[in-house]
PDB file of C-alpha atoms in Angstrom:
ATOM      1  CA  UNK A   1    -112.908  77.212 -81.988  1.00 80.00           C
ATOM      2  CA  UNK A   2    -109.484  78.475 -83.661  1.00 88.00           C
ATOM      3  CA  UNK A   3    -109.888  77.896 -87.079  1.00 92.00           C
ATOM      4  CA  UNK A   4    -106.421  76.998 -87.801  1.00 92.00           C
ATOM      5  CA  UNK A   5    -107.291  73.801 -85.565  1.00 92.00           C
ATOM      6  CA  UNK A   6    -110.275  73.563 -87.785  1.00 94.00           C
ATOM      7  CA  UNK A   7    -107.809  73.149 -90.942  1.00 94.00           C
ATOM      8  CA  UNK A   8    -105.960  71.555 -88.984  1.00 94.00           C
ATOM      9  CA  UNK A   9    -108.211  68.493 -88.551  1.00 95.00           C
ATOM     10  CA  UNK A  10    -109.740  68.624 -92.468  1.00 95.00           C
ATOM     11  CA  UNK A  11    -106.569  69.342 -94.088  1.00 95.00           C
ATOM     12  CA  UNK A  12    -105.859  65.240 -92.035  1.00 95.00           C
ATOM     13  CA  UNK A  13    -108.913  64.317 -93.508  1.00 95.00           C
ATOM     14  CA  UNK A  14    -108.473  65.134 -96.759  1.00 94.00           C
ATOM     15  CA  UNK A  15    -104.617  63.566 -96.360  1.00 94.00           C
ATOM     16  CA  UNK A  16    -106.550  60.623 -94.863  1.00 95.00           C
ATOM     17  CA  UNK A  17    -108.257  59.841 -98.001  1.00 94.00           C
ATOM     18  CA  UNK A  18    -105.929  61.221-100.590  1.00 92.00           C
ATOM     19  CA  UNK A  19    -104.228  57.808 -99.023  1.00 93.00           C
ATOM     20  CA  UNK A  20    -106.967  55.469 -99.173  1.00 92.00           C
ATOM     21  CA  UNK A  21    -107.126  56.342-103.468  1.00 90.00           C
ATOM     22  CA  UNK A  22    -103.745  56.431-104.192  1.00 89.00           C
ATOM     23  CA  UNK A  23    -104.146  52.875-102.004  1.00 90.00           C
ATOM     24  CA  UNK A  24    -106.632  51.620-103.722  1.00 87.00           C
ATOM     25  CA  UNK A  25    -107.294  49.877-106.994  1.00 85.00           C
ATOM     26  CA  UNK A  26    -109.904  51.062-109.270  1.00 81.00           C
ATOM     27  CA  UNK A  27    -110.872  48.943-111.968  1.00 83.00           C
ATOM     28  CA  UNK A  28    -110.558  45.556-109.273  1.00 85.00           C
ATOM     29  CA  UNK A  29    -113.087  47.736-106.569  1.00 86.00           C
ATOM     30  CA  UNK A  30    -114.220  50.755-108.655  1.00 87.00           C
ATOM     31  CA  UNK A  31    -117.529  50.395-105.872  1.00 90.00           C
ATOM     32  CA  UNK A  32    -115.218  51.799-103.234  1.00 91.00           C
ATOM     33  CA  UNK A  33    -113.257  53.832-105.590  1.00 88.00           C
ATOM     34  CA  UNK A  34    -116.288  55.932-106.131  1.00 91.00           C
ATOM     35  CA  UNK A  35    -117.159  56.083-102.277  1.00 92.00           C
ATOM     36  CA  UNK A  36    -113.400  57.428-101.939  1.00 91.00           C
ATOM     37  CA  UNK A  37    -114.179  60.103-104.580  1.00 88.00           C
ATOM     38  CA  UNK A  38    -117.618  61.519-102.706  1.00 91.00           C
ATOM     39  CA  UNK A  39    -115.712  62.018 -99.298  1.00 93.00           C
ATOM     40  CA  UNK A  40    -112.627  63.511-101.169  1.00 91.00           C
ATOM     41  CA  UNK A  41    -114.720  66.096-102.341  1.00 89.00           C
ATOM     42  CA  UNK A  42    -116.692  66.904 -99.060  1.00 92.00           C
ATOM     43  CA  UNK A  43    -113.498  66.517 -97.353  1.00 94.00           C
ATOM     44  CA  UNK A  44    -112.500  68.823-100.066  1.00 92.00           C
ATOM     45  CA  UNK A  45    -115.234  71.500 -99.708  1.00 92.00           C
ATOM     46  CA  UNK A  46    -114.854  71.762 -96.047  1.00 94.00           C
ATOM     47  CA  UNK A  47    -111.228  72.343 -96.286  1.00 95.00           C
ATOM     48  CA  UNK A  48    -112.531  75.412 -98.407  1.00 93.00           C
ATOM     49  CA  UNK A  49    -115.215  76.439 -96.139  1.00 93.00           C
ATOM     50  CA  UNK A  50    -112.670  76.768 -93.589  1.00 95.00           C
ATOM     51  CA  UNK A  51    -109.978  78.233 -95.928  1.00 95.00           C
ATOM     52  CA  UNK A  52    -112.583  80.546 -96.347  1.00 94.00           C
ATOM     53  CA  UNK A  53    -112.883  81.949 -92.824  1.00 94.00           C
ATOM     54  CA  UNK A  54    -110.003  82.344 -92.642  1.00 95.00           C
ATOM     55  CA  UNK A  55    -108.933  84.968 -94.562  1.00 95.00           C
ATOM     56  CA  UNK A  56    -112.107  86.421 -93.954  1.00 94.00           C
ATOM     57  CA  UNK A  57    -110.297  86.562 -90.598  1.00 93.00           C
ATOM     58  CA  UNK A  58    -106.462  87.547 -91.724  1.00 92.00           C
ATOM     59  CA  UNK A  59    -106.851  88.595 -94.354  1.00 94.00           C
ATOM     60  CA  UNK A  60    -109.990  90.946 -94.717  1.00 93.00           C
ATOM     61  CA  UNK A  61    -109.097  93.692 -96.934  1.00 93.00           C
ATOM     62  CA  UNK A  62    -106.809  92.292 -98.872  1.00 94.00           C
ATOM     63  CA  UNK A  63    -109.193  90.193-100.286  1.00 92.00           C
ATOM     64  CA  UNK A  64    -108.729  90.190-104.311  1.00 92.00           C
ATOM     65  CA  UNK A  65    -112.084  91.255-105.739  1.00 89.00           C
ATOM     66  CA  UNK A  66    -115.222  89.107-106.610  1.00 86.00           C
ATOM     67  CA  UNK A  67    -117.211  91.224-108.782  1.00 84.00           C
ATOM     68  CA  UNK A  68    -116.558  89.657-112.369  1.00 82.00           C
ATOM     69  CA  UNK A  69    -119.381  87.138-109.821  1.00 82.00           C
ATOM     70  CA  UNK A  70    -121.966  88.974-111.130  1.00 79.00           C
ATOM     71  CA  UNK A  71    -121.230  87.884-114.530  1.00 76.00           C
ATOM     72  CA  UNK A  72    -121.347  84.565-113.945  1.00 78.00           C
ATOM     73  CA  UNK A  73    -124.498  82.603-115.108  1.00 74.00           C
ATOM     74  CA  UNK A  74    -127.243  82.503-112.253  1.00 73.00           C
ATOM     75  CA  UNK A  75    -127.539  78.929-112.580  1.00 69.00           C
ATOM     76  CA  UNK A  76    -123.648  78.806-111.868  1.00 71.00           C
ATOM     77  CA  UNK A  77    -123.333  80.693-108.563  1.00 71.00           C
ATOM     78  CA  UNK A  78    -123.911  77.824-105.963  1.00 69.00           C
ATOM     79  CA  UNK A  79    -122.553  76.464-102.484  1.00 67.00           C
ATOM     80  CA  UNK A  80    -119.892  74.577-103.752  1.00 71.00           C
ATOM     81  CA  UNK A  81    -118.532  76.621-106.846  1.00 79.00           C
ATOM     82  CA  UNK A  82    -115.244  76.883-104.770  1.00 83.00           C
ATOM     83  CA  UNK A  83    -114.392  72.835-105.203  1.00 84.00           C
ATOM     84  CA  UNK A  84    -115.668  72.352-108.101  1.00 84.00           C
ATOM     85  CA  UNK A  85    -112.520  75.198-109.055  1.00 88.00           C
ATOM     86  CA  UNK A  86    -110.547  73.057-107.582  1.00 88.00           C
ATOM     87  CA  UNK A  87    -111.437  68.910-109.701  1.00 86.00           C
ATOM     88  CA  UNK A  88    -110.979  71.144-112.954  1.00 86.00           C
ATOM     89  CA  UNK A  89    -107.702  72.476-112.296  1.00 90.00           C
ATOM     90  CA  UNK A  90    -106.877  69.176-111.394  1.00 87.00           C
ATOM     91  CA  UNK A  91    -108.537  67.562-114.312  1.00 84.00           C
ATOM     92  CA  UNK A  92    -106.932  70.209-116.573  1.00 85.00           C
ATOM     93  CA  UNK A  93    -103.242  69.044-115.154  1.00 83.00           C
ATOM     94  CA  UNK A  94    -104.417  65.099-115.457  1.00 80.00           C
ATOM     95  CA  UNK A  95    -105.281  65.700-119.250  1.00 76.00           C
ATOM     96  CA  UNK A  96    -108.711  64.635-118.839  1.00 68.00           C
ATOM     97  CA  UNK A  97    -111.117  67.057-119.379  1.00 62.00           C
ATOM     98  CA  UNK A  98    -113.237  67.541-122.548  1.00 56.00           C
ATOM     99  CA  UNK A  99    -115.669  70.255-122.017  1.00 66.00           C
ATOM    100  CA  UNK A 100    -112.606  72.701-122.731  1.00 66.00           C
ATOM    101  CA  UNK A 101    -111.444  73.502-126.052  1.00 70.00           C
ATOM    102  CA  UNK A 102    -107.580  72.626-126.503  1.00 69.00           C
ATOM    103  CA  UNK A 103    -107.009  76.150-126.950  1.00 71.00           C
ATOM    104  CA  UNK A 104    -108.251  76.686-123.477  1.00 76.00           C
ATOM    105  CA  UNK A 105    -106.966  74.335-122.115  1.00 78.00           C
ATOM    106  CA  UNK A 106    -103.191  74.825-123.117  1.00 81.00           C
ATOM    107  CA  UNK A 107    -104.262  79.170-121.352  1.00 83.00           C
ATOM    108  CA  UNK A 108    -106.104  77.210-118.344  1.00 87.00           C
ATOM    109  CA  UNK A 109    -102.876  74.534-117.374  1.00 90.00           C
ATOM    110  CA  UNK A 110    -100.316  77.242-116.259  1.00 92.00           C
ATOM    111  CA  UNK A 111    -103.535  79.084-114.192  1.00 93.00           C
ATOM    112  CA  UNK A 112    -104.348  75.403-112.921  1.00 92.00           C
ATOM    113  CA  UNK A 113    -100.467  74.461-111.893  1.00 94.00           C
ATOM    114  CA  UNK A 114    -100.471  77.514-109.766  1.00 96.00           C
ATOM    115  CA  UNK A 115    -103.583  77.033-107.993  1.00 95.00           C
ATOM    116  CA  UNK A 116    -102.760  74.045-107.225  1.00 94.00           C
ATOM    117  CA  UNK A 117     -99.429  73.752-105.876  1.00 96.00           C
ATOM    118  CA  UNK A 118    -100.120  77.700-104.037  1.00 96.00           C
ATOM    119  CA  UNK A 119    -102.982  75.440-102.261  1.00 95.00           C
ATOM    120  CA  UNK A 120    -100.225  73.264-101.142  1.00 95.00           C
ATOM    121  CA  UNK A 121     -98.050  75.915-100.044  1.00 96.00           C
ATOM    122  CA  UNK A 122    -101.049  77.525 -98.234  1.00 96.00           C
ATOM    123  CA  UNK A 123    -102.022  73.746 -96.449  1.00 95.00           C
ATOM    124  CA  UNK A 124     -98.270  73.480 -95.815  1.00 95.00           C
ATOM    125  CA  UNK A 125     -98.202  76.642 -93.811  1.00 95.00           C
ATOM    126  CA  UNK A 126    -101.374  76.473 -92.093  1.00 95.00           C
ATOM    127  CA  UNK A 127    -100.181  72.716 -90.531  1.00 93.00           C
ATOM    128  CA  UNK A 128     -96.827  74.575 -89.242  1.00 93.00           C
ATOM    129  CA  UNK A 129     -98.754  77.473 -87.897  1.00 93.00           C
ATOM    130  CA  UNK A 130    -101.442  75.114 -86.363  1.00 91.00           C
ATOM    131  CA  UNK A 131     -98.668  73.074 -85.058  1.00 90.00           C
ATOM    132  CA  UNK A 132     -96.610  76.002 -82.912  1.00 88.00           C
ATOM    133  CA  UNK A 133     -98.900  78.920 -82.905  1.00 84.00           C
ATOM    134  CA  UNK A 134    -102.830  78.249 -83.212  1.00 79.00           C
ATOM    135  CA  UNK A 135    -103.711  81.856 -82.737  1.00 81.00           C
ATOM    136  CA  UNK A 136    -101.754  84.031 -84.646  1.00 83.00           C
ATOM    137  CA  UNK A 137    -101.062  84.818 -88.374  1.00 89.00           C
ATOM    138  CA  UNK A 138     -97.658  86.151 -89.002  1.00 91.00           C
ATOM    139  CA  UNK A 139     -96.766  88.029 -92.036  1.00 93.00           C
ATOM    140  CA  UNK A 140     -95.360  85.251 -93.917  1.00 93.00           C
ATOM    141  CA  UNK A 141     -98.641  83.217 -93.591  1.00 94.00           C
ATOM    142  CA  UNK A 142    -100.376  86.042 -94.817  1.00 94.00           C
ATOM    143  CA  UNK A 143     -98.527  86.800 -97.729  1.00 96.00           C
ATOM    144  CA  UNK A 144     -99.314  82.936 -98.958  1.00 96.00           C
ATOM    145  CA  UNK A 145    -102.377  83.297 -98.490  1.00 96.00           C
ATOM    146  CA  UNK A 146    -102.984  86.681-100.151  1.00 96.00           C
ATOM    147  CA  UNK A 147    -101.489  84.651-103.632  1.00 96.00           C
ATOM    148  CA  UNK A 148    -104.173  81.633-103.275  1.00 96.00           C
ATOM    149  CA  UNK A 149    -106.870  83.956-102.747  1.00 95.00           C
ATOM    150  CA  UNK A 150    -105.454  85.709-106.120  1.00 96.00           C
ATOM    151  CA  UNK A 151    -104.756  82.539-108.020  1.00 96.00           C
ATOM    152  CA  UNK A 152    -107.834  81.052-107.000  1.00 94.00           C
ATOM    153  CA  UNK A 153    -110.535  84.606-108.197  1.00 93.00           C
ATOM    154  CA  UNK A 154    -108.241  84.204-111.803  1.00 93.00           C
ATOM    155  CA  UNK A 155    -108.760  80.602-112.396  1.00 93.00           C
ATOM    156  CA  UNK A 156    -112.251  81.114-112.262  1.00 91.00           C
ATOM    157  CA  UNK A 157    -112.978  83.938-114.022  1.00 89.00           C
ATOM    158  CA  UNK A 158    -110.732  82.034-116.752  1.00 89.00           C
ATOM    159  CA  UNK A 159    -112.591  78.702-116.519  1.00 85.00           C
ATOM    160  CA  UNK A 160    -115.514  79.800-116.126  1.00 85.00           C
ATOM    161  CA  UNK A 161    -115.069  82.387-119.088  1.00 83.00           C
ATOM    162  CA  UNK A 162    -114.023  79.482-121.479  1.00 81.00           C
ATOM    163  CA  UNK A 163    -116.887  77.356-120.861  1.00 77.00           C
ATOM    164  CA  UNK A 164    -119.729  79.922-121.054  1.00 72.00           C
ATOM    165  CA  UNK A 165    -120.997  83.624-122.269  1.00 68.00           C
ATOM    166  CA  UNK A 166    -120.186  86.011-118.950  1.00 69.00           C
ATOM    167  CA  UNK A 167    -122.830  88.586-119.404  1.00 70.00           C
ATOM    168  CA  UNK A 168    -120.887  91.888-120.957  1.00 72.00           C
ATOM    169  CA  UNK A 169    -120.898  95.414-118.559  1.00 76.00           C
ATOM    170  CA  UNK A 170    -123.655  95.813-120.873  1.00 78.00           C
ATOM    171  CA  UNK A 171    -125.923  92.703-120.008  1.00 78.00           C
ATOM    172  CA  UNK A 172    -125.286  93.567-116.630  1.00 78.00           C
ATOM    173  CA  UNK A 173    -126.411  97.371-116.981  1.00 83.00           C
ATOM    174  CA  UNK A 174    -129.634  95.995-118.767  1.00 84.00           C
ATOM    175  CA  UNK A 175    -130.368  93.879-115.653  1.00 83.00           C
ATOM    176  CA  UNK A 176    -129.840  96.713-113.320  1.00 87.00           C
ATOM    177  CA  UNK A 177    -132.873  98.980-115.185  1.00 90.00           C
ATOM    178  CA  UNK A 178    -135.001  95.747-114.924  1.00 91.00           C
ATOM    179  CA  UNK A 179    -134.108  95.701-111.456  1.00 91.00           C
ATOM    180  CA  UNK A 180    -135.098  99.112-111.081  1.00 92.00           C
ATOM    181  CA  UNK A 181    -138.293  98.600-113.275  1.00 92.00           C
ATOM    182  CA  UNK A 182    -139.646  95.855-110.708  1.00 93.00           C
ATOM    183  CA  UNK A 183    -139.155  98.207-108.000  1.00 93.00           C
ATOM    184  CA  UNK A 184    -141.095 101.018-109.617  1.00 93.00           C
ATOM    185  CA  UNK A 185    -143.804  99.369-110.644  1.00 93.00           C
ATOM    186  CA  UNK A 186    -143.863  97.936-106.976  1.00 93.00           C
ATOM    187  CA  UNK A 187    -144.019 101.066-105.627  1.00 93.00           C
ATOM    188  CA  UNK A 188    -146.594 102.537-108.168  1.00 92.00           C
ATOM    189  CA  UNK A 189    -148.562  99.389-106.991  1.00 92.00           C
ATOM    190  CA  UNK A 190    -148.741 100.190-104.188  1.00 93.00           C
ATOM    191  CA  UNK A 191    -149.485 103.217-104.098  1.00 92.00           C
ATOM    192  CA  UNK A 192    -152.733 102.730-106.309  1.00 91.00           C
ATOM    193  CA  UNK A 193    -153.876 100.163-104.186  1.00 91.00           C
ATOM    194  CA  UNK A 194    -152.606  96.798-106.709  1.00 90.00           C
ATOM    195  CA  UNK A 195    -151.011  95.520-103.588  1.00 89.00           C
ATOM    196  CA  UNK A 196    -150.421  95.640 -99.993  1.00 90.00           C
ATOM    197  CA  UNK A 197    -147.637  96.330 -98.079  1.00 92.00           C
ATOM    198  CA  UNK A 198    -149.208  92.810 -96.115  1.00 92.00           C
ATOM    199  CA  UNK A 199    -148.959  90.797 -99.282  1.00 89.00           C
ATOM    200  CA  UNK A 200    -145.145  91.765-100.025  1.00 89.00           C
ATOM    201  CA  UNK A 201    -144.255  91.071 -96.471  1.00 90.00           C
ATOM    202  CA  UNK A 202    -145.508  87.674 -96.314  1.00 90.00           C
ATOM    203  CA  UNK A 203    -143.807  86.543 -99.539  1.00 85.00           C
ATOM    204  CA  UNK A 204    -147.451  86.496-100.917  1.00 86.00           C
ATOM    205  CA  UNK A 205    -146.826  83.729-104.233  1.00 88.00           C
ATOM    206  CA  UNK A 206    -149.467  85.304-106.464  1.00 87.00           C
ATOM    207  CA  UNK A 207    -146.306  88.589-106.425  1.00 89.00           C
ATOM    208  CA  UNK A 208    -144.619  86.349-108.562  1.00 89.00           C
ATOM    209  CA  UNK A 209    -147.392  86.335-111.327  1.00 89.00           C
ATOM    210  CA  UNK A 210    -148.564  90.035-110.824  1.00 91.00           C
ATOM    211  CA  UNK A 211    -145.115  92.270-110.435  1.00 92.00           C
ATOM    212  CA  UNK A 212    -143.847  91.017-114.380  1.00 92.00           C
ATOM    213  CA  UNK A 213    -147.227  92.059-115.301  1.00 92.00           C
ATOM    214  CA  UNK A 214    -147.418  94.703-113.754  1.00 93.00           C
ATOM    215  CA  UNK A 215    -143.920  95.432-114.663  1.00 93.00           C
ATOM    216  CA  UNK A 216    -144.472  94.388-118.634  1.00 93.00           C
ATOM    217  CA  UNK A 217    -147.308  97.649-118.297  1.00 93.00           C
ATOM    218  CA  UNK A 218    -145.713  99.849-116.860  1.00 92.00           C
ATOM    219  CA  UNK A 219    -142.301  99.720-119.413  1.00 92.00           C
ATOM    220  CA  UNK A 220    -144.447  99.907-122.417  1.00 93.00           C
ATOM    221  CA  UNK A 221    -146.596 102.826-120.700  1.00 91.00           C
ATOM    222  CA  UNK A 222    -145.052 104.316-118.064  1.00 88.00           C
ATOM    223  CA  UNK A 223    -141.196 103.941-119.200  1.00 87.00           C
ATOM    224  CA  UNK A 224    -141.287 103.579-121.808  1.00 86.00           C
ATOM    225  CA  UNK A 225    -137.346 105.019-121.927  1.00 87.00           C
ATOM    226  CA  UNK A 226    -136.908 102.033-119.893  1.00 88.00           C
ATOM    227  CA  UNK A 227    -135.028  98.606-120.799  1.00 90.00           C
ATOM    228  CA  UNK A 228    -138.633  97.881-122.586  1.00 90.00           C
ATOM    229  CA  UNK A 229    -138.440 100.495-124.976  1.00 89.00           C
ATOM    230  CA  UNK A 230    -139.171  99.145-128.245  1.00 90.00           C
ATOM    231  CA  UNK A 231    -137.460 102.425-129.364  1.00 89.00           C
ATOM    232  CA  UNK A 232    -134.608  99.652-129.571  1.00 88.00           C
ATOM    233  CA  UNK A 233    -133.288  97.001-131.129  1.00 88.00           C
ATOM    234  CA  UNK A 234    -133.970  93.391-130.107  1.00 87.00           C
ATOM    235  CA  UNK A 235    -130.004  93.286-129.640  1.00 84.00           C
ATOM    236  CA  UNK A 236    -130.203  96.181-127.659  1.00 84.00           C
ATOM    237  CA  UNK A 237    -132.279  95.048-125.135  1.00 86.00           C
ATOM    238  CA  UNK A 238    -131.309  93.046-122.662  1.00 83.00           C
ATOM    239  CA  UNK A 239    -131.722  89.257-122.793  1.00 79.00           C
ATOM    240  CA  UNK A 240    -134.598  88.593-120.724  1.00 82.00           C
ATOM    241  CA  UNK A 241    -137.223  90.644-123.214  1.00 87.00           C
ATOM    242  CA  UNK A 242    -135.507  90.331-126.534  1.00 88.00           C
ATOM    243  CA  UNK A 243    -136.594  86.948-127.521  1.00 90.00           C
ATOM    244  CA  UNK A 244    -140.067  88.512-126.775  1.00 91.00           C
ATOM    245  CA  UNK A 245    -139.437  91.432-129.166  1.00 91.00           C
ATOM    246  CA  UNK A 246    -142.514  91.361-131.398  1.00 93.00           C
ATOM    247  CA  UNK A 247    -144.637  90.298-128.785  1.00 93.00           C
ATOM    248  CA  UNK A 248    -144.030  93.048-126.482  1.00 93.00           C
ATOM    249  CA  UNK A 249    -144.851  95.709-130.048  1.00 92.00           C
ATOM    250  CA  UNK A 250    -148.500  93.479-130.681  1.00 93.00           C
ATOM    251  CA  UNK A 251    -148.535  94.279-126.379  1.00 92.00           C
ATOM    252  CA  UNK A 252    -147.883  97.993-126.264  1.00 92.00           C
ATOM    253  CA  UNK A 253    -150.178  98.665-129.771  1.00 92.00           C
ATOM    254  CA  UNK A 254    -153.313  97.554-127.926  1.00 90.00           C
ATOM    255  CA  UNK A 255    -152.181  99.140-124.586  1.00 91.00           C
ATOM    256  CA  UNK A 256    -152.475 101.718-126.798  1.00 90.00           C
ATOM    257  CA  UNK A 257    -156.208 102.293-127.196  1.00 90.00           C
ATOM    258  CA  UNK A 258    -157.393 101.373-124.050  1.00 90.00           C
ATOM    259  CA  UNK A 259    -158.430 104.102-121.778  1.00 91.00           C
ATOM    260  CA  UNK A 260    -157.527 105.590-118.473  1.00 89.00           C
ATOM    261  CA  UNK A 261    -160.476 103.235-117.400  1.00 91.00           C
ATOM    262  CA  UNK A 262    -159.874  99.850-118.869  1.00 92.00           C
ATOM    263  CA  UNK A 263    -156.402 100.097-118.831  1.00 91.00           C
ATOM    264  CA  UNK A 264    -156.879 100.655-114.579  1.00 91.00           C
ATOM    265  CA  UNK A 265    -159.421  97.822-114.967  1.00 92.00           C
ATOM    266  CA  UNK A 266    -156.685  95.475-116.692  1.00 91.00           C
ATOM    267  CA  UNK A 267    -153.954  95.581-114.510  1.00 92.00           C
ATOM    268  CA  UNK A 268    -156.397  95.133-111.470  1.00 90.00           C
ATOM    269  CA  UNK A 269    -157.532  91.442-113.084  1.00 90.00           C
ATOM    270  CA  UNK A 270    -153.898  90.760-113.270  1.00 88.00           C
ATOM    271  CA  UNK A 271    -153.348  91.144-109.775  1.00 86.00           C
ATOM    272  CA  UNK A 272    -155.984  88.087-109.555  1.00 79.00           C
ATOM    273  CA  UNK A 273    -155.537  85.925-112.615  1.00 63.00           C
ATOM    274  CA  UNK A 274    -153.796  82.841-111.704  1.00 57.00           C
TER     275      UNK A 274
END
């Protein structure tokens, strides 16, 4: 059950697979090379998972901030992101990463080198510690982990920023405004009887369509100064709604001519229509 013992065996698996890859002629046996490469990715992912648990146990208050993750596109926030970072660092040092512009590669290579060197140091230190005192983390071990955690976070932010457009603080704030709008929409819909608490507690699939529809009406009529405010330019709106700026203006103009009873009937119909 000791994490250092788990790390030792996870590290052994990585070392063994790397040795097999180095002793294989990929051109003579490409199929086996692909098999071993997949094993390497899996064993590295397991090693990183154990290392993450060790850092949470050993340096929980000294971890480098990961607040920057909110800037990343949602599709990048996957379980194997850390393993992809290591693979990217290795490719950058090997000069086989065409996805990144040359100017960015020149900036990322030193960070990649520092990260991989730090990981090797972590592996060495933790292996020695697991063989001597597998139940303790002396200060030199903690210092090595703190350094690795910082270098990993810095490379992750730099690498992802070189590939995709990360969200600006303004965009993050706009998305938070949308979250508030949806929450207020749900509260209002419950109060008016459009929705029931049972539907929400039971994750009623219809809500995936109902709540956004009601939120558009709320954002245009009930909270006109919120994230759907049409007094701002499309560039000032969240990217979720900016492509539909003209359509939202047409919807607002139609809503303005409805009576209270007609608006209520419309909202109720949006809660049932598929």
